[in-house]
Coordinates of C-alpha atoms in Angstrom, one line a residue:
X10 CA 68.7 49.8 -85.2
X11 CA 66.3 52.7 -85.8
X12 CA 64.2 54.6 -83.3
X13 CA 61.3 56.9 -83.7
X14 CA 59.5 58.8 -80.9
X15 CA 56.1 60.6 -81.0
X16 CA 53.4 61.9 -78.7
X17 CA 50.0 60.2 -78.8
X18 CA 47.3 62.3 -80.4
X19 CA 44.6 59.9 -81.5
X20 CA 44.3 56.3 -82.8
X21 CA 43.8 57.6 -86.3
X22 CA 47.0 59.6 -86.2
X23 CA 48.7 56.6 -84.7
X24 CA 47.6 54.3 -87.4
X25 CA 48.7 56.8 -90.0
X26 CA 52.1 57.0 -88.4
X27 CA 52.6 53.3 -88.3
X28 CA 51.6 53.0 -91.9
X29 CA 54.2 55.6 -92.9
X30 CA 56.9 53.8 -90.9
X31 CA 56.1 50.5 -92.7
X32 CA 57.3 48.5 -89.8
X33 CA 57.9 44.8 -90.4
X34 CA 59.1 42.4 -87.8
X35 CA 60.5 40.2 -90.6
X36 CA 63.3 42.8 -91.0
X37 CA 64.2 42.7 -87.3
X38 CA 62.7 42.6 -83.8
X39 CA 60.6 45.6 -82.8
X40 CA 60.2 47.1 -79.3
X41 CA 57.4 49.6 -78.8
X42 CA 57.5 51.5 -75.5
X43 CA 54.5 53.3 -74.2
X44 CA 54.8 55.7 -71.2
X45 CA 51.5 57.3 -70.4
X46 CA 50.3 60.0 -68.0
X47 CA 46.8 60.3 -69.6
X48 CA 45.4 56.8 -69.9
X49 CA 43.7 54.7 -67.2
X50 CA 44.7 51.1 -66.7
X51 CA 42.0 49.8 -69.0
X52 CA 42.7 52.5 -71.6
X53 CA 46.4 51.7 -71.6
X54 CA 45.7 48.0 -72.3
X55 CA 43.4 49.0 -75.1
X56 CA 46.0 51.3 -76.6
X57 CA 48.6 48.5 -76.4
X58 CA 46.2 46.1 -78.2
X59 CA 45.5 48.7 -80.9
X60 CA 49.3 49.1 -81.5
X61 CA 49.7 45.3 -81.6
X62 CA 47.1 45.2 -84.3
X63 CA 49.0 47.8 -86.3
X64 CA 52.4 46.1 -85.8
X65 CA 51.6 42.4 -85.1
X66 CA 55.1 41.2 -84.5
X67 CA 56.1 44.0 -82.1
X68 CA 57.0 43.5 -78.4
X69 CA 54.9 46.0 -76.3
X70 CA 56.3 47.5 -73.1
X71 CA 54.1 49.9 -71.2
X72 CA 54.2 51.9 -67.9
X73 CA 52.2 54.6 -66.3
X74 CA 54.1 57.8 -65.4
X75 CA 53.7 61.3 -64.0
X76 CA 55.3 62.9 -67.0
X77 CA 57.0 61.9 -70.3
X78 CA 60.4 62.8 -71.6
X79 CA 60.7 63.7 -75.3
X80 CA 62.5 66.3 -77.4
X81 CA 64.6 67.4 -74.4
X82 CA 61.5 68.2 -72.3
X83 CA 59.6 66.8 -69.4
X84 CA 55.9 67.0 -70.4
X85 CA 53.0 66.2 -68.0
X86 CA 49.6 65.0 -69.2
X87 CA 50.9 63.3 -72.3
X88 CA 51.6 59.8 -73.6
X89 CA 54.7 59.0 -75.6
X90 CA 55.3 56.1 -77.9
X91 CA 58.8 55.0 -78.8
X92 CA 59.5 52.5 -81.6
X93 CA 62.9 50.7 -81.9
X94 CA 63.5 48.4 -84.8
X95 CA 66.6 46.1 -84.5
X96 CA 68.7 45.3 -87.5
X97 CA 70.5 42.2 -86.2
X98 CA 69.8 41.8 -82.4
X99 CA 66.9 40.3 -80.5
X100 CA 64.3 41.5 -78.1
X101 CA 62.6 39.5 -75.3
X102 CA 59.7 40.9 -73.2
X103 CA 57.8 39.5 -70.2
X104 CA 55.4 40.6 -67.5
X105 CA 56.0 38.6 -64.3
X106 CA 54.3 38.6 -60.9
X107 CA 56.1 40.1 -57.9
X108 CA 53.7 38.6 -55.4
X109 CA 52.5 35.0 -54.9
X110 CA 49.0 33.6 -54.7
X111 CA 48.9 34.4 -51.0
X112 CA 49.7 38.1 -51.8
X113 CA 53.1 37.7 -50.3
X114 CA 56.1 39.4 -52.1
X115 CA 58.2 36.9 -54.0
X116 CA 61.6 36.2 -52.5
X117 CA 64.3 38.2 -54.3
X118 CA 66.1 35.0 -55.6
X119 CA 62.9 33.7 -57.1
X120 CA 62.1 36.9 -58.9
X121 CA 65.7 37.1 -60.3
X122 CA 65.4 33.6 -61.5
X123 CA 62.0 34.2 -63.1
X124 CA 63.5 37.3 -65.0
X125 CA 66.5 35.3 -66.1
X126 CA 64.4 32.4 -67.4
X127 CA 61.7 34.3 -69.1
X128 CA 63.3 37.5 -70.4
X129 CA 67.0 37.1 -70.9
X130 CA 68.8 36.1 -74.1
X131 CA 72.1 34.4 -74.6
X132 CA 73.9 37.7 -75.3
X133 CA 71.6 40.2 -73.5
X134 CA 73.4 43.6 -73.1
X135 CA 70.6 45.8 -71.7
X136 CA 67.5 45.0 -69.7
X137 CA 64.8 47.7 -69.5
X138 CA 63.0 47.0 -66.2
X139 CA 60.0 48.5 -64.4
X140 CA 58.4 47.5 -61.2
X141 CA 55.8 49.3 -58.9
X142 CA 56.2 50.7 -55.4
X143 CA 54.4 47.7 -54.0
X144 CA 57.5 45.5 -54.3
X145 CA 59.6 46.9 -51.5
X146 CA 62.5 44.5 -52.0
X147 CA 63.4 46.4 -55.2
X148 CA 66.9 47.4 -53.9
X149 CA 67.9 43.8 -53.1
X150 CA 66.3 42.6 -56.3
X151 CA 68.4 45.0 -58.5
X152 CA 71.5 44.2 -56.4
X153 CA 71.0 40.4 -56.8
X154 CA 70.5 40.7 -60.6
X155 CA 74.2 41.5 -60.8
X156 CA 74.8 37.9 -59.8
X157 CA 71.9 36.3 -61.8
X158 CA 72.6 38.3 -64.9
X159 CA 76.3 39.1 -65.0
X160 CA 77.3 41.6 -67.6
X161 CA 73.8 42.8 -68.2
X162 CA 73.1 46.5 -67.6
X163 CA 69.7 47.6 -66.3
X164 CA 67.8 50.8 -66.7
X165 CA 64.3 51.7 -65.6
X166 CA 62.7 52.1 -62.2
X167 CA 59.3 52.4 -60.5
X168 CA 56.3 53.2 -62.5
X169 CA 54.3 56.1 -61.0
X170 CA 51.1 58.0 -61.8
X171 CA 50.1 61.6 -62.6
X172 CA 48.9 62.0 -59.0
X173 CA 52.1 60.8 -57.3
X174 CA 54.4 63.3 -55.5
X175 CA 57.1 63.4 -52.9
X176 CA 54.5 63.3 -50.2
X177 CA 52.2 60.8 -51.9
X178 CA 54.2 57.7 -52.3
X179 CA 51.2 55.5 -51.6
X180 CA 49.8 56.1 -55.1
X181 CA 50.6 53.0 -57.2
X182 CA 51.8 53.0 -60.8
X183 CA 51.2 50.1 -63.1
X184 CA 52.8 48.2 -66.0
X185 CA 51.0 46.8 -69.0
X186 CA 51.1 45.2 -72.4
X187 CA 48.4 44.3 -74.9
X188 CA 47.2 41.4 -72.6
X189 CA 46.6 43.3 -69.4
X190 CA 47.9 45.5 -66.6
X191 CA 49.2 45.0 -63.1
X192 CA 50.4 47.0 -60.1
X193 CA 52.0 43.9 -58.6
X194 CA 54.2 42.8 -61.5
X195 CA 57.5 43.5 -63.2
X196 CA 57.8 44.3 -66.9
X197 CA 61.1 43.5 -68.6
X198 CA 62.5 44.0 -72.1
X199 CA 65.9 42.6 -72.8
X200 CA 67.9 43.7 -75.8
X201 CA 70.5 41.4 -77.2
X202 CA 72.9 41.1 -80.1
X203 CA 76.6 40.5 -80.9
X204 CA 76.9 43.8 -82.6
X205 CA 74.9 45.7 -80.0
X206 CA 76.9 48.0 -77.8
X207 CA 75.5 49.7 -74.7
X208 CA 76.6 52.5 -72.4
X209 CA 74.7 53.6 -69.3
X210 CA 75.4 56.7 -67.3
X211 CA 73.8 58.8 -64.6
X212 CA 73.8 62.3 -63.0
X213 CA 72.6 63.2 -59.5
X214 CA 74.5 66.2 -58.1
X215 CA 74.7 64.5 -54.7
X216 CA 77.6 65.4 -52.4
X217 CA 78.4 62.8 -49.7
X218 CA 79.7 64.3 -46.4
X219 CA 81.2 62.9 -43.2
X220 CA 82.1 59.4 -42.0
X221 CA 80.4 56.2 -42.8
X222 CA 77.5 55.2 -40.5
X223 CA 76.3 51.7 -39.8
X224 CA 72.6 50.8 -40.1
X225 CA 72.3 48.8 -36.9
X226 CA 68.5 48.4 -36.9
X227 CA 65.9 48.2 -39.7
X228 CA 62.3 47.1 -40.0
X229 CA 61.0 46.9 -43.5
X230 CA 61.3 50.4 -45.0
X231 CA 62.1 52.0 -41.7
X232 CA 65.6 52.6 -40.5
X233 CA 65.3 52.2 -36.7
X234 CA 68.9 52.5 -35.5
X235 CA 72.1 54.1 -36.8
X236 CA 75.3 53.4 -34.9
X237 CA 73.2 51.7 -32.2
X238 CA 71.4 55.0 -31.6
X239 CA 67.7 55.7 -32.5
X240 CA 67.8 56.6 -36.2
X241 CA 65.4 59.5 -35.8
X242 CA 67.5 61.0 -33.0
X243 CA 70.6 60.6 -35.1
X244 CA 69.0 62.2 -38.1
X245 CA 67.8 65.2 -36.0
X246 CA 71.3 65.6 -34.6
X247 CA 72.5 65.8 -38.2
X248 CA 69.9 68.1 -39.8
X249 CA 68.3 69.9 -36.9
X250 CA 65.3 69.6 -34.5
X251 CA 63.2 71.6 -36.9
X252 CA 62.6 68.4 -38.9
X253 CA 60.1 67.3 -36.2
X254 CA 57.7 70.1 -37.2
X255 CA 58.8 70.4 -40.8
X256 CA 59.4 66.9 -42.1
X257 CA 59.8 68.4 -45.6
X258 CA 63.3 69.4 -44.6
X259 CA 64.3 65.7 -45.0
X260 CA 64.1 66.0 -48.8
X261 CA 67.0 68.5 -48.7
X262 CA 69.3 66.0 -47.0
X263 CA 69.3 62.4 -48.4
X264 CA 71.6 59.6 -47.5
X265 CA 73.9 57.7 -49.8
X266 CA 74.9 54.1 -49.4
X267 CA 78.7 54.1 -48.9
X268 CA 79.4 51.6 -51.6
X269 CA 77.4 53.6 -54.2
X270 CA 78.0 57.1 -52.9
X271 CA 77.0 58.7 -56.2
X272 CA 73.3 58.2 -55.9
X273 CA 71.0 59.6 -53.2
X274 CA 68.6 57.7 -51.0
X275 CA 65.8 60.0 -49.9
X276 CA 64.2 59.4 -46.6
X277 CA 60.9 60.6 -45.0
X278 CA 60.8 61.8 -41.4
X279 CA 57.4 60.8 -39.9
X280 CA 56.2 60.1 -36.4
X281 CA 59.7 60.2 -35.0
X282 CA 60.9 57.6 -37.5
X283 CA 62.7 57.8 -40.8
X284 CA 61.6 55.8 -43.8
X285 CA 63.0 54.9 -47.3
X286 CA 61.1 53.9 -50.4
X287 CA 62.5 50.3 -50.2
X288 CA 63.2 47.7 -47.6
X289 CA 66.4 48.6 -45.8
X290 CA 69.0 46.1 -44.6
X291 CA 70.8 46.3 -41.3
X292 CA 74.6 46.2 -41.9
X293 CA 74.5 48.6 -44.8
X294 CA 76.7 51.7 -44.4
X295 CA 75.4 55.2 -45.0
X296 CA 76.8 58.6 -45.4
X297 CA 75.0 62.0 -45.1
X298 CA 74.6 64.0 -48.2
X299 CA 73.0 67.0 -50.0
X300 CA 72.4 68.0 -53.6
X301 CA 73.4 71.4 -55.1
X302 CA 73.7 73.1 -58.5
X303 CA 77.4 73.0 -59.1
X304 CA 77.7 69.3 -58.5
X305 CA 74.7 68.8 -60.8
X306 CA 76.6 70.6 -63.5
X307 CA 79.7 68.5 -62.9
X308 CA 77.8 65.2 -63.0
X309 CA 75.9 66.2 -66.2
X310 CA 79.1 67.3 -68.0
X311 CA 80.8 64.0 -67.2
X312 CA 77.8 62.0 -68.4
X313 CA 77.3 64.2 -71.5
X314 CA 80.9 63.7 -72.6
X315 CA 80.6 59.9 -72.4
X316 CA 77.3 59.9 -74.3
X317 CA 78.6 62.3 -77.0
X318 CA 81.7 60.1 -77.5
X319 CA 79.8 56.9 -77.7
X320 CA 80.2 55.6 -81.3
X321 CA 77.0 53.6 -81.7
X322 CA 74.5 56.1 -80.4
X323 CA 71.5 55.1 -82.5
X324 CA 69.1 55.0 -79.6
X325 CA 68.9 56.9 -76.2
X326 CA 66.7 56.0 -73.3
X327 CA 66.3 58.5 -70.5
X328 CA 64.6 58.4 -67.1
X329 CA 64.5 61.0 -64.3
X330 CA 63.0 60.8 -60.7
X331 CA 59.8 62.4 -59.5
X332 CA 61.7 63.7 -56.4
X333 CA 64.3 65.3 -58.6
X334 CA 61.6 66.9 -60.8
X335 CA 59.8 68.4 -57.7
X336 CA 62.8 69.6 -55.8
X337 CA 65.2 70.5 -58.7
X338 CA 62.8 71.5 -61.4
X339 CA 65.2 74.0 -63.0
X340 CA 68.0 71.4 -63.1
X341 CA 65.8 68.8 -64.7
X342 CA 64.7 71.2 -67.4
X343 CA 68.3 72.3 -68.0
X344 CA 69.9 68.8 -68.1
X345 CA 67.2 67.4 -70.5
X346 CA 67.7 70.3 -72.9
X347 CA 71.2 69.0 -73.8
X348 CA 69.4 66.2 -75.7
X349 CA 66.6 68.2 -77.3
X350 CA 67.7 67.3 -80.8
X351 CA 68.4 63.6 -80.2
X352 CA 66.0 60.7 -80.1
X353 CA 66.1 60.4 -76.3
X354 CA 62.7 59.3 -75.0
X355 CA 61.6 58.2 -71.5
X356 CA 59.6 59.2 -68.5
X357 CA 59.6 60.3 -64.9
X358 CA 59.8 57.5 -62.4
X359 CA 59.3 56.9 -58.7
X360 CA 62.9 55.7 -58.3
X361 CA 65.5 54.6 -60.9
X362 CA 67.6 51.7 -61.8
X363 CA 71.1 52.8 -62.7
X364 CA 74.5 51.3 -63.6
X365 CA 77.0 52.6 -61.1
X366 CA 80.6 51.7 -60.6
X367 CA 80.3 48.5 -62.7
X368 CA 77.0 47.2 -61.1
X369 CA 73.3 47.8 -61.2
X370 CA 71.7 49.6 -58.3
X371 CA 68.4 51.1 -57.2
X372 CA 68.5 54.8 -56.8
X373 CA 66.5 57.9 -56.0
X374 CA 66.8 61.4 -57.4
X375 CA 68.8 60.4 -60.4
X376 CA 68.9 61.2 -64.1
X377 CA 69.8 57.9 -65.8
X378 CA 70.6 57.5 -69.5
X379 CA 71.3 54.5 -71.7
X380 CA 72.8 54.9 -75.2
X381 CA 73.0 51.9 -77.5
X382 CA 73.4 50.9 -81.1
X383 CA 74.4 48.2 -83.6
X384 CA 76.3 50.5 -86.0
X385 CA 78.1 53.8 -85.8
X386 CA 75.7 56.8 -85.7
X387 CA 75.7 60.5 -85.0
X388 CA 73.1 62.4 -82.9
X389 CA 72.8 66.1 -82.6
X390 CA 73.8 66.9 -79.1
X391 CA 73.4 70.4 -77.6
X392 CA 76.5 71.2 -75.6
X393 CA 75.5 74.9 -75.6
X394 CA 73.5 74.4 -72.5
X395 CA 76.6 73.9 -70.4
X396 CA 77.5 77.6 -71.0
X397 CA 74.2 78.7 -69.4
X398 CA 73.7 77.3 -65.9
X399 CA 72.4 80.5 -64.2
X400 CA 68.9 79.1 -63.6
X401 CA 70.1 76.1 -61.6
X402 CA 71.0 78.2 -58.5
X403 CA 67.3 78.8 -57.9
X404 CA 67.1 75.1 -56.9
X405 CA 69.3 75.9 -53.9
X406 CA 66.9 78.3 -52.4
X407 CA 65.3 75.9 -49.9
X408 CA 68.6 74.5 -48.9
X409 CA 70.2 78.0 -48.5
X410 CA 67.3 79.3 -46.5
X411 CA 67.5 76.4 -44.1
X412 CA 71.3 76.6 -43.8
X413 CA 70.9 80.3 -43.0
X414 CA 68.4 79.3 -40.2
X415 CA 70.9 76.9 -38.8
X416 CA 73.8 79.3 -39.2
X417 CA 71.8 81.8 -37.1
X418 CA 71.5 79.2 -34.3
X419 CA 75.2 78.6 -34.5
X420 CA 76.0 82.3 -34.3
X421 CA 73.7 82.6 -31.3
X422 CA 75.5 79.7 -29.7
X423 CA 78.9 81.4 -30.2
X424 CA 77.7 84.7 -28.8
X425 CA 76.0 83.2 -25.7
X426 CA 78.9 80.7 -25.3
X427 CA 76.3 78.0 -24.9
X428 CA 76.0 74.8 -26.9
X429 CA 72.4 74.3 -27.8
X430 CA 73.2 73.1 -31.3
X431 CA 74.5 69.5 -31.5
X432 CA 78.1 69.1 -32.7
X433 CA 77.1 66.7 -35.5
X434 CA 74.8 69.4 -36.8
X435 CA 77.4 72.1 -36.6
X436 CA 79.9 70.0 -38.5
X437 CA 77.3 69.1 -41.1
X438 CA 76.4 72.7 -41.7
X439 CA 80.0 73.7 -42.1
X440 CA 80.6 70.9 -44.6
X441 CA 77.6 71.9 -46.6
X442 CA 78.7 75.5 -46.7
X443 CA 82.2 74.6 -47.8
X444 CA 80.8 73.0 -50.9
X445 CA 77.8 75.2 -51.6
X446 CA 79.4 78.6 -50.7
X447 CA 82.8 78.5 -52.3
X448 CA 83.8 79.3 -55.8
X449 CA 85.3 76.2 -57.3
X450 CA 88.0 77.8 -59.5
X451 CA 89.1 80.7 -57.3
X452 CA 88.5 79.1 -53.8
X453 CA 86.7 82.2 -52.6
X454 CA 83.3 82.6 -51.0
X455 CA 80.6 83.0 -53.6
X456 CA 77.3 84.9 -54.0
X457 CA 75.4 82.4 -51.8
X458 CA 78.0 83.0 -49.0
X459 CA 77.6 86.8 -49.4
X460 CA 73.8 86.6 -49.0
X461 CA 74.1 84.5 -45.9
X462 CA 76.8 86.7 -44.3
X463 CA 74.9 89.9 -44.9
X464 CA 71.8 88.4 -43.2
X465 CA 73.5 86.5 -40.4
X466 CA 76.6 88.6 -39.6
X467 CA 75.0 91.9 -40.3
X468 CA 77.5 93.3 -42.9
X469 CA 76.0 96.6 -44.0
X470 CA 78.7 98.1 -46.3
X471 CA 79.4 96.7 -49.7
X472 CA 81.7 97.6 -52.5
X473 CA 81.4 96.1 -56.0
X474 CA 84.5 95.6 -58.2
X475 CA 83.7 94.8 -61.8
X476 CA 85.8 94.7 -64.9
X477 CA 83.5 95.5 -67.9
X478 CA 83.8 94.8 -71.6
X479 CA 86.2 91.9 -71.2
X480 CA 85.3 90.6 -74.6
X481 CA 87.6 93.3 -76.1
X482 CA 90.5 91.6 -74.4
X483 CA 89.9 88.4 -76.3
X484 CA 90.3 90.3 -79.6
X485 CA 93.8 91.5 -78.6
X486 CA 95.4 89.1 -76.1
X487 CA 95.9 85.3 -76.0
X488 CA 93.9 83.2 -73.6
X489 CA 97.0 82.5 -71.6
X490 CA 97.7 86.2 -71.1
X491 CA 94.0 86.9 -70.1
X492 CA 94.0 84.1 -67.6
X493 CA 97.2 85.3 -66.1
X494 CA 95.7 88.8 -65.8
X495 CA 92.6 87.5 -64.2
X496 CA 94.5 85.6 -61.6
X497 CA 96.5 88.7 -60.8
X498 CA 93.3 90.7 -60.5
X499 CA 91.8 88.2 -58.0
X500 CA 95.0 88.0 -56.0
X501 CA 95.5 91.8 -55.7
X502 CA 91.8 92.3 -54.7
X503 CA 92.0 89.5 -52.1
X504 CA 95.3 90.9 -50.6
X505 CA 93.9 94.4 -50.3
X506 CA 90.7 93.1 -48.6
X507 CA 92.8 91.1 -46.2
X508 CA 94.9 94.0 -45.2
X509 CA 91.8 96.1 -44.3
X510 CA 90.0 93.2 -42.7
X511 CA 87.3 93.3 -45.3
X512 CA 85.5 90.2 -46.5
X513 CA 85.7 89.4 -50.3
X514 CA 83.3 87.3 -52.4
X515 CA 83.3 86.4 -56.1
X516 CA 80.0 86.9 -57.8
X517 CA 81.0 86.1 -61.3
X518 CA 84.2 86.1 -63.4
X519 CA 85.7 89.6 -63.2
X520 CA 83.1 90.6 -60.6
X521 CA 83.9 90.8 -56.9
X522 CA 82.3 92.2 -53.8
X523 CA 83.9 93.3 -50.5
X524 CA 81.8 93.8 -47.4
X525 CA 82.2 94.9 -43.8
X526 CA 80.4 96.4 -40.9
X527 CA 80.1 100.2 -41.2
X528 CA 82.1 100.9 -38.1
X529 CA 85.0 98.8 -39.4
X530 CA 85.5 100.9 -42.6
X531 CA 89.0 102.2 -43.1
X532 CA 90.5 104.4 -45.8

């Protein structure tokens, strides 16, 4: 298996590139993926037809997108073309309708059966799958594919367009090949082979909180009841009444399904209702959640290690969500850069298909990666990025600002001895803060907690404690001795602060801050 990726410049350059590659389907099946953010529907089909003329035996797989992924970057207003030539295995592709002649969505079982009969091989290992947002039963479809296609991993999602955004879900993406395009179809490419090995992984940064909640009422994409209580009321109790006037707050606090708690389900708050981007089933269990920088790092490290250790990493597919790109732009830029020297290629989607806990599921706000190969190979991964995560904290700003706002209401409640804030909201705020505002390794409040406490609690005296030039220690002492000294430094500072009733925060390694009200200063 060999894979080449390149950005579209012109048909002349494209013809020259294909001539240089000397592709020949007699030597193995060829899959050519096209993800475009610059072509119209008609232009996309024409491009696919041109490519088919250059490589007659190739299987063409095309989707619209809001941005492409290549060279470890997310790039808008571009078109990317990815060519994969198999050595031994086989490729099957198909575009199939998701609606019948009466413009009714196909039953999930029927669509699963159509995919199995038209696009699956005997030993299919991976199925690249794209639908559009018109087919709202996408969650159930992906879930049921686990039964119709046992052992087959799926990756892909919902095609979107350059105009789509978090607030503009009504914009429709499309799928295409050399024969035509459709916004009411599914496009599938299955990759098979005895020697083919596939790994699929994901990263989200989502942190579930609280108990499981039953969806007791649903109507299409709307969640109408949770725990036999109006869903909108339950949601406001959890995240605050401000969501009525500022519905954008909802994007800070997704749900997760309890059985796949690693992937977020974003909801929209509108007209006193909450809505998902897929048909919701009563009986499913939810948990509240939020996304933050430290968990994003943890998820990406775990995924990176698995990909880096995958022996047959000849080809890497990668897809990331539009809601993730909008809300966590720094994180997306950071996590993609780990693969800048590999042949990862993909695009931004309106929702992802991921392989989670041994089964395929439809997700939101995810970064999904599939690595595959027919023979051992080595890619040039960039683990250096995991030493530089400073920019990710900026993605917490909206969340921190809103938590500060809620914390102010809680403080006012405490002082007035009244209970205006709902208990569920108070518990949720505290749970968020425990994750977001604690240093993981030292279990002390961090810089985010310091910022909040100075604004909310009015601390106006601060003392910085910093050990400089720690690099010289590394030249003299062992790592064990340095770590022991560091723990002793933290413990002594914390003990001293406790004795004087000061509040201590960790800003960075070897860098602490103590704060207090001016009238409480003691010597």
